[in-house]
Tab-separated table of C-alpha atoms in Angstrom:
chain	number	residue	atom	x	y	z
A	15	UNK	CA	135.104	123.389	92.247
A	16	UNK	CA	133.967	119.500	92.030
A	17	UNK	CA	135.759	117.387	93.970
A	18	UNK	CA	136.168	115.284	90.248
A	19	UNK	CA	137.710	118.440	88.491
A	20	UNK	CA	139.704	119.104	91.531
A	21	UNK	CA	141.530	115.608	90.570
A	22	UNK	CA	141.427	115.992	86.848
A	23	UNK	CA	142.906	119.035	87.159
A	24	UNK	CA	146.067	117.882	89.403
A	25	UNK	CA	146.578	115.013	86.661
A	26	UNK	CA	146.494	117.662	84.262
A	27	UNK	CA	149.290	119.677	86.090
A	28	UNK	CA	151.511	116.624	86.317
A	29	UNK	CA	150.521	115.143	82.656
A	30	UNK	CA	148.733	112.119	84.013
A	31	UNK	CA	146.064	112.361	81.960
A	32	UNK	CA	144.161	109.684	79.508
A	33	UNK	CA	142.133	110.428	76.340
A	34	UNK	CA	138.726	110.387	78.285
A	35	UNK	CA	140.029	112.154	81.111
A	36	UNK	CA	141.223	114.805	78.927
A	37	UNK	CA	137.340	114.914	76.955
A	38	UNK	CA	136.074	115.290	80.502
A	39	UNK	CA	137.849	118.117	81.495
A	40	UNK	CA	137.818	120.204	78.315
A	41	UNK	CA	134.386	119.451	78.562
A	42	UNK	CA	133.869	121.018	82.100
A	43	UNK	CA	136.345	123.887	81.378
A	44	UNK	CA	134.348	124.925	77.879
A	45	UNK	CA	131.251	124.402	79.534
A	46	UNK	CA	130.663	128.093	81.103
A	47	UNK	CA	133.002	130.508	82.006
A	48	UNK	CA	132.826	129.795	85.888
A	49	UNK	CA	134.205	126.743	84.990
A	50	UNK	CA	136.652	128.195	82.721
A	51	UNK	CA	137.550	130.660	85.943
A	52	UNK	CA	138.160	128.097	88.935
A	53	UNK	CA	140.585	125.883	86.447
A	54	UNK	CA	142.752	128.726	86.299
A	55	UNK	CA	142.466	129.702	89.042
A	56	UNK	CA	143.024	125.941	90.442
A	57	UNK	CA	146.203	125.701	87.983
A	58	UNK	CA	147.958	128.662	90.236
A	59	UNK	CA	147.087	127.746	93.222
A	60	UNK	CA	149.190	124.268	92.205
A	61	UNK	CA	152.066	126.238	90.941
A	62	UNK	CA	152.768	127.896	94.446
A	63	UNK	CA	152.984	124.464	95.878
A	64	UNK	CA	156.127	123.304	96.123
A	65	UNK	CA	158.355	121.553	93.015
A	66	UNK	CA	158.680	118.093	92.686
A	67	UNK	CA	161.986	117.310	93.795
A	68	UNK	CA	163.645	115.063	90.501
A	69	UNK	CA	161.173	111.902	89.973
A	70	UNK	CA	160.152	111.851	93.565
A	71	UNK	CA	156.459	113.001	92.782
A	72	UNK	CA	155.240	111.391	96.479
A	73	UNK	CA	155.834	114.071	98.499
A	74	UNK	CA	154.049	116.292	96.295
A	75	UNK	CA	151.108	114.193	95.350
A	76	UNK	CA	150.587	114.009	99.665
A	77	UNK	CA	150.320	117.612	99.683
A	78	UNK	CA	147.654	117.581	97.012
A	79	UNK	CA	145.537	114.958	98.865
A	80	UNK	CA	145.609	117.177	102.246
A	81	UNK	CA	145.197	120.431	100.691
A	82	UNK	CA	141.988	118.180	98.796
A	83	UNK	CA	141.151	116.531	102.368
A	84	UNK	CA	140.802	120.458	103.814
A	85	UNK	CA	138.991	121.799	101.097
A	86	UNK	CA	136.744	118.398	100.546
A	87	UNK	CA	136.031	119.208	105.051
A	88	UNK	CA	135.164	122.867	104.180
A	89	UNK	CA	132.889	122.530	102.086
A	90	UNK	CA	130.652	119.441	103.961
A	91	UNK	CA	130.595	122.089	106.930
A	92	UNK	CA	128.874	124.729	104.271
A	93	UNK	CA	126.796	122.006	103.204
A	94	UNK	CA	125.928	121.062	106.382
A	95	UNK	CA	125.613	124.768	107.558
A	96	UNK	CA	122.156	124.881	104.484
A	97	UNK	CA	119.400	123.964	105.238
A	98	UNK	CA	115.633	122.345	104.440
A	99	UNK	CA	114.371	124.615	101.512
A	100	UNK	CA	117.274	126.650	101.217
A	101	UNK	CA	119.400	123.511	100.502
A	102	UNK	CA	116.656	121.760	98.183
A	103	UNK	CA	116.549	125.169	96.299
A	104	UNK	CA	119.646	124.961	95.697
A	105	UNK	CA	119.900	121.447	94.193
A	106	UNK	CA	117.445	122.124	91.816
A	107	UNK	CA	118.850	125.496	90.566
A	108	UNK	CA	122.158	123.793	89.799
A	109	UNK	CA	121.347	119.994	88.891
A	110	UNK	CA	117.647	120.614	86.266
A	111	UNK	CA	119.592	122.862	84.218
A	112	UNK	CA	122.697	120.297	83.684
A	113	UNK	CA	120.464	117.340	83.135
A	114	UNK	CA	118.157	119.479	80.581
A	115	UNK	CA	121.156	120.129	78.180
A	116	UNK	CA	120.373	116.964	75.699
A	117	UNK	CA	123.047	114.041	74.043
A	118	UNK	CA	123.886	116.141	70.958
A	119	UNK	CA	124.254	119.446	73.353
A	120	UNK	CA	126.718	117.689	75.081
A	121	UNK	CA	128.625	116.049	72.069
A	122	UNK	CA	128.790	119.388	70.629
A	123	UNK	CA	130.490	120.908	73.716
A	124	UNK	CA	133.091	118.315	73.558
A	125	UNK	CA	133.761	117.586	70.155
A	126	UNK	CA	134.260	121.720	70.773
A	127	UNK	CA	136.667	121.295	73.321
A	128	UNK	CA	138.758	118.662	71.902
A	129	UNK	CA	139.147	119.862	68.188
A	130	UNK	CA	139.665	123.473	69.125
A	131	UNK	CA	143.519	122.722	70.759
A	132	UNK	CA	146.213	121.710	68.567
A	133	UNK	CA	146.042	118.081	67.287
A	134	UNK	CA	148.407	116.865	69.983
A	135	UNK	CA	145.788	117.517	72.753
A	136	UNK	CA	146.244	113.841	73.080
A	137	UNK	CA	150.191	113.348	73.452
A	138	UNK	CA	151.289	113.973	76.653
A	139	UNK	CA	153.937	115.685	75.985
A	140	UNK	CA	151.885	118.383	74.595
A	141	UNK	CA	148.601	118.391	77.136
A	142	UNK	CA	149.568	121.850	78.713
A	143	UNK	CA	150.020	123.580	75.686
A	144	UNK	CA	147.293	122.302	74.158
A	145	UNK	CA	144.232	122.899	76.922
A	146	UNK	CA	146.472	126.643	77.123
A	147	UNK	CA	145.528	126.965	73.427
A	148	UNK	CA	142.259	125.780	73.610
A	149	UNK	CA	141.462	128.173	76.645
A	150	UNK	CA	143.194	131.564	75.009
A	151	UNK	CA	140.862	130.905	71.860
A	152	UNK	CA	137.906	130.590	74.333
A	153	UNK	CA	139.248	134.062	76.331
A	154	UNK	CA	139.338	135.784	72.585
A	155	UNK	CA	136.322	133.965	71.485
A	156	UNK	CA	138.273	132.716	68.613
A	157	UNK	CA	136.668	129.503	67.121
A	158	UNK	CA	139.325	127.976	64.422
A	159	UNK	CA	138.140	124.667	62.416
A	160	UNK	CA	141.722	122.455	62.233
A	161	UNK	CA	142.876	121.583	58.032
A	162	UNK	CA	142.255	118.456	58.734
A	163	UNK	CA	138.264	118.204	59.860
A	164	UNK	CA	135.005	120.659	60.612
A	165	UNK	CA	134.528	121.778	63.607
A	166	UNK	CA	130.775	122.252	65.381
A	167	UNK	CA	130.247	125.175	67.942
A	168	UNK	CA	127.163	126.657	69.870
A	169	UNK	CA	128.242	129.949	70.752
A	170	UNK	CA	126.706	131.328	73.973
A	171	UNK	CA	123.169	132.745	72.641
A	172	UNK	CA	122.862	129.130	71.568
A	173	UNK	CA	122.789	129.744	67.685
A	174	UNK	CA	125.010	126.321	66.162
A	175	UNK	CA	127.825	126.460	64.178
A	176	UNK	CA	129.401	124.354	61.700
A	177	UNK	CA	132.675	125.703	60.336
A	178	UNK	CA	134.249	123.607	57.212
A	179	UNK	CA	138.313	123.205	57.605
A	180	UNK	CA	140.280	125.825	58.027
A	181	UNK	CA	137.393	128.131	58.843
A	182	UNK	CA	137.738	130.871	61.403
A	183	UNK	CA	134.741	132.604	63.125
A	184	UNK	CA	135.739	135.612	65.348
A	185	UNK	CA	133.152	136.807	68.077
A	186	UNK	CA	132.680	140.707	68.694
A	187	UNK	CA	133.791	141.784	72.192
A	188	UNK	CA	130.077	142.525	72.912
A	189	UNK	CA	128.440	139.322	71.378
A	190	UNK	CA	125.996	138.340	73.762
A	191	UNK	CA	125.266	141.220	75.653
A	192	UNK	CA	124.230	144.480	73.385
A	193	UNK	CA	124.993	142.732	69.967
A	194	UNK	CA	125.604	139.463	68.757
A	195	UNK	CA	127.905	140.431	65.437
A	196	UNK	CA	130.663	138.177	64.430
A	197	UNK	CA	133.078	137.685	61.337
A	198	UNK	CA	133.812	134.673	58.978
A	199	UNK	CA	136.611	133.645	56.967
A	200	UNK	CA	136.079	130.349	55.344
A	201	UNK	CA	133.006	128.429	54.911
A	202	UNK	CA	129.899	127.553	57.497
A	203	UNK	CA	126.540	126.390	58.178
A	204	UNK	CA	124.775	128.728	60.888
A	205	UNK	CA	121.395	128.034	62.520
A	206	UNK	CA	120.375	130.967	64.319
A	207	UNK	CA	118.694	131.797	67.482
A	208	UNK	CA	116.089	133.895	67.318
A	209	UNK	CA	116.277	137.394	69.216
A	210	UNK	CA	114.364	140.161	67.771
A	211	UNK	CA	116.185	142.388	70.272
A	212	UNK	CA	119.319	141.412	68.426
A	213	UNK	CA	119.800	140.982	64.945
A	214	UNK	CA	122.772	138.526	64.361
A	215	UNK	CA	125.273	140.289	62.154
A	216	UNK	CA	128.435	138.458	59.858
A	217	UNK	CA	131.020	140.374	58.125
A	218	UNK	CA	132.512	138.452	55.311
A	219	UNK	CA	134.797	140.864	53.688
A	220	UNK	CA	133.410	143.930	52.435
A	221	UNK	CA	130.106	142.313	53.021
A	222	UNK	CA	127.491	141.932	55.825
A	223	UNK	CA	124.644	139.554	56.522
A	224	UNK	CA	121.928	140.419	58.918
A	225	UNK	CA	119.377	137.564	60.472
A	226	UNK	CA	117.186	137.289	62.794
A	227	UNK	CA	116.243	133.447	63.324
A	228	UNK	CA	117.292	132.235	59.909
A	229	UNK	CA	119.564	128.770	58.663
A	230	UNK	CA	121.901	129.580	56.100
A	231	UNK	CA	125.020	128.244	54.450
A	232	UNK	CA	127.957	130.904	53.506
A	233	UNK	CA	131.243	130.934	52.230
A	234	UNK	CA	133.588	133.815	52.241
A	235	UNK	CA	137.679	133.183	52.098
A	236	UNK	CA	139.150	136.317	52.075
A	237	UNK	CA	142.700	135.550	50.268
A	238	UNK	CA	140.143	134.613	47.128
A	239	UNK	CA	138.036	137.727	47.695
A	240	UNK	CA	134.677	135.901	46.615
A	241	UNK	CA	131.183	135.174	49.073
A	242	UNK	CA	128.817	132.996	48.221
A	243	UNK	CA	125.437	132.240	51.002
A	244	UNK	CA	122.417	130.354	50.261
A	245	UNK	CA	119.589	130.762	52.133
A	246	UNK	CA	118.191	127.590	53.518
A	247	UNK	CA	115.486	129.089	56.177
A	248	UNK	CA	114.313	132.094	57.190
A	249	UNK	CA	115.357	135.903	55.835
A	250	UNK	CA	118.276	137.634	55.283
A	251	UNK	CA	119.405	141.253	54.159
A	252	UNK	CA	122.989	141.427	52.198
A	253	UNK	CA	124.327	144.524	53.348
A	254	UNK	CA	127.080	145.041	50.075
A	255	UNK	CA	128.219	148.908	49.938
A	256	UNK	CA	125.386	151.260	49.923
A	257	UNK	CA	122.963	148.711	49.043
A	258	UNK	CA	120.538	145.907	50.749
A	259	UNK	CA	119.375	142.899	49.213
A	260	UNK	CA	117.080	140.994	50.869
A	261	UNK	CA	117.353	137.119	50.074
A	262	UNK	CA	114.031	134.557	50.858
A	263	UNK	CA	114.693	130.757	51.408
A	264	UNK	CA	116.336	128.934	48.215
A	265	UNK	CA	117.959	132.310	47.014
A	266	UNK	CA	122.177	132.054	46.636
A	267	UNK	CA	123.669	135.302	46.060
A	268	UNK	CA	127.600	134.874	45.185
A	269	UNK	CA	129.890	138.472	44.981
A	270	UNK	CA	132.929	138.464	43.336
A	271	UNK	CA	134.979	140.845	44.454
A	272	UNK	CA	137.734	141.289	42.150
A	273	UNK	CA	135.375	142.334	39.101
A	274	UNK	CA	132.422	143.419	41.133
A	275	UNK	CA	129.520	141.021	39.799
A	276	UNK	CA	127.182	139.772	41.738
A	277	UNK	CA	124.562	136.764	40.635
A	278	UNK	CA	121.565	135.989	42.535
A	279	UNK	CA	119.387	133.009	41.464
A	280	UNK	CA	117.463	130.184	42.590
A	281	UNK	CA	119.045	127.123	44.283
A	282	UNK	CA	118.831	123.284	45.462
A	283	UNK	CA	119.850	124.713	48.638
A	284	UNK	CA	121.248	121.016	49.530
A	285	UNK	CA	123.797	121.180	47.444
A	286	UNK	CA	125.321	124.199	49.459
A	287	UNK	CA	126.053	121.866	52.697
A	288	UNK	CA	127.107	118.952	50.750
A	289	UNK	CA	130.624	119.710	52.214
A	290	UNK	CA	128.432	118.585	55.805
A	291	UNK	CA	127.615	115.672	54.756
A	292	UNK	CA	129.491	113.662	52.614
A	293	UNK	CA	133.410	115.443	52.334
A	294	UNK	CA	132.203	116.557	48.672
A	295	UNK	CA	132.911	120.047	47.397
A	296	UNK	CA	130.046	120.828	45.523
A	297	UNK	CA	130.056	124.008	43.099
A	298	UNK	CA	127.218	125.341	41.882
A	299	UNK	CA	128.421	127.808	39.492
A	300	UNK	CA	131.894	129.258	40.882
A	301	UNK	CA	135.196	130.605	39.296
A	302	UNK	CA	137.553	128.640	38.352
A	303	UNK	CA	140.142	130.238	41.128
A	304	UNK	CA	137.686	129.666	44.111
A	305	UNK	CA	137.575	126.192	42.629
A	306	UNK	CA	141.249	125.391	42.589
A	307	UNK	CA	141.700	127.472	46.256
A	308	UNK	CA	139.174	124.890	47.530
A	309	UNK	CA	140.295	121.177	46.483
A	310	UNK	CA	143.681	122.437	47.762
A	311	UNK	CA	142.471	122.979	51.208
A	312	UNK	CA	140.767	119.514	50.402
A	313	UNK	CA	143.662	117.716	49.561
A	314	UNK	CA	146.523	120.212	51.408
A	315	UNK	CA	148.554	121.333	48.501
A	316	UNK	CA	148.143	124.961	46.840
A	317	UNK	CA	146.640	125.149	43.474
A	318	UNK	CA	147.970	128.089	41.049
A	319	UNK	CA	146.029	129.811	38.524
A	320	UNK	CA	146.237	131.415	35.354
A	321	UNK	CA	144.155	134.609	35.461
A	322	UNK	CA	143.293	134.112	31.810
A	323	UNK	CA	141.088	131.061	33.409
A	324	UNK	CA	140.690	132.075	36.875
A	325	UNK	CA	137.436	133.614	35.874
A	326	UNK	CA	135.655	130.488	34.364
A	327	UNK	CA	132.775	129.772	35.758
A	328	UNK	CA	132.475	125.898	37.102
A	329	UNK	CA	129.826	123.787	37.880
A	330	UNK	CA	130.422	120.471	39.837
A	331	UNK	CA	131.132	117.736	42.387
A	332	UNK	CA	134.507	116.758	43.086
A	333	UNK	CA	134.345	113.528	45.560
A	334	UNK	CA	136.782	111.872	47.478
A	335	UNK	CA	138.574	110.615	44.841
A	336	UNK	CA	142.730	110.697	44.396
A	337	UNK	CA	144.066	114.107	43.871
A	338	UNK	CA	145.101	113.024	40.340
A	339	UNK	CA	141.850	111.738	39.543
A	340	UNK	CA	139.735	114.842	40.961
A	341	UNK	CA	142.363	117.105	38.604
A	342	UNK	CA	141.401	114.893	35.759
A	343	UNK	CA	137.297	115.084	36.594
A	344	UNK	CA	137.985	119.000	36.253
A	345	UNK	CA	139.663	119.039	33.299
A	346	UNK	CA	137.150	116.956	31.700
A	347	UNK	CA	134.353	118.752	33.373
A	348	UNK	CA	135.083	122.220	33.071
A	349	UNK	CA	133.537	124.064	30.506
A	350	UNK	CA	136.765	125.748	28.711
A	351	UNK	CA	140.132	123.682	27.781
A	352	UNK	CA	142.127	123.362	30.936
A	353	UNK	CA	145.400	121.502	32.032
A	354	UNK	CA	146.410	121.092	35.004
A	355	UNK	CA	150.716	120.667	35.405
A	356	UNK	CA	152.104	119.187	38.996
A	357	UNK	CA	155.379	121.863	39.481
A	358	UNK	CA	156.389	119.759	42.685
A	359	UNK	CA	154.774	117.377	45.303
A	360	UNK	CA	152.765	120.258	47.311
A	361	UNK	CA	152.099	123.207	44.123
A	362	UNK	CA	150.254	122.892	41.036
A	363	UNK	CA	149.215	124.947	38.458
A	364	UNK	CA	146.355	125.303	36.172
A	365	UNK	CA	146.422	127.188	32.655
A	366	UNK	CA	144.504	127.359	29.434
A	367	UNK	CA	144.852	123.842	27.296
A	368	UNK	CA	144.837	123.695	23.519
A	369	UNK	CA	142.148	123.766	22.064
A	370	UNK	CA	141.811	120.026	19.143
């Protein structure tokens, strides 16, 4: 381990840690799983030191710097120990391939490490069980986007990820090695890597996508039982039941899977990532339930609805406007008489209005 992580690490373990520090070494630690490796293994190696005796932390902090003092000596004897080619070999092996990863690479990583843990990463009352969180989602290959932002990832075949709030993506055990097939639940923008040895595979419900080097956006919540994906790039075959569909670039196909329908058509396929780029929720055509299911996550409240106009099919943009005011843009908007009733400070509910 880096003498630098070495230290990070001990300020970890006694919650000395500042918000950069804290970027730096969820950075490291979600940078490869060697990394991932020595920092647990470095975190029980400081538990069998000995306690901290009340607020006395001196004693203990002098046993960290000699046990880093021995291990610091150790390794300039290996160093010193290599030599000529062997050493230069070396050097480059480990440092081209760190300086090759670009800017955005990097930000990625981080903004990966930091949003993954719970919000209180930065509190230090929380900074254990929030770098614990962060590196048991990393162990199950669990990437969940927080309510409260979007979350980009570049899983380890390098295909990038951008999952919209609230968004889970769960990799197979195998991803990476014989397969790279994963599962959605929520809403993302994938740009994939191309490996014609390995198809990449999403299951979305009852559904599954198959790609080979293709930039798509989908959305799939499983409570709401509807998928919608637009193809931006590339192909893609929509594996529903027994039968294959295979979409070309500007295609949307949307399934609804509580009545069975499913629409294909032609697309501005900008309008799909709008949600990327400006915090809009842009519909292109979508039932009025999927509608209400999605400016709640927006705003954080639930949103009931009738069945009788669950089904309505809306077309839209719903801004950042006030909750009250986005309500208002619906009813006014949507194609069928609706009202929308507050029934406390967090539920609403939505029904059929009278028709003048």
């Amino acid at each position: 381990m880096n003498l630098r992580y070495h230290i990070l690490t001990e300020k970890y373990f006694l919650g000395e840690l500042d918000d950069v520090q804290i970027r730096e070494l969820a950075s490291w630690v979600s940078g490869s799983p060697e990394a991932a490796m020595e920092f647990k293994q470095e975190l029980k190696r400081l538990e069998l030191l000995p306690p901290m005796e009340n607020s006395n932390v001196e004693p203990f902090i002098e046993k960290l710097i000699v046990e880093r003092k021995k291990r610091l000596k150790r390794r300039r004897v290996r160093i010193a120990a290599v030599c000529g080619a062997v050493a230069t070999a070396l050097c480059v092996v480990i440092v081209i391939p760190f300086l090759s990863v670009s800017n955005s690479e990097k930000e990625t990583i981080i903004a990966d490490a930091v949003k993954k843990p719970v919000p209180l990463l930065t509190k230090q009352g929380s900074l254990k069980e929030g770098l614990e969180n962060f590196f048991a989602s990393k162990e199950a290959r669990v990437y969940v986007a927080p309510a409260n932002a979007k979350l980009a990832v570049v899983l380890p075949d390098g295909t990038r990820v951008t999952l919209n709030k609230s968004s889970r993506l769960e990799l197979h055990p195998a991803f990476g090695e014989t397969e790279r097939n994963v599962s959605l639940d929520g809403e993302a923008f994938f740009d994939v890597r191309k490996d014609p040895s390995r198809p990449f595979s999403i299951r979305c419900s009852d559904q599954t996508y198959v790609v080979k080097g293709t930039s798509f956006n989908i959305m799939s919540y499983s409570e709401e039982n509807y998928s919608v994906v637009t193809l931006h790039t590339g192909s893609l075959a929509a594996h529903i039941k027994e039968d294959v569909l295979m979409l070309t670039p500007g295609d949307e196909l949307s399934i609804d899977g509580l009545d069975g329908e499913i629409r294909r058509r032609k697309v501005d396929v900008g309008k799909s990532t709008g949600w990327m780029k400006d915090n809009a929720l842009h519909f292109g055509s979508s039932p009025l339930r999927v509608v209400a299911m999605q400016i709640g996550k927006k705003y954080g409240v639930k949103v009931h609805v009738n069945p009788e106009v669950a089904g309505i099919m809306y077309e839209g943009v719903i801004d950042d406007e006030p909750l009250d005011l986005a309500f208002k843009l619906l009813s006014i908007t949507a194609p069928q008489k609706i009202v929308v009733e507050k029934l406390n400070e967090t539920d609403y509910y939505i029904k059929k209005g009278i028709q003048l």
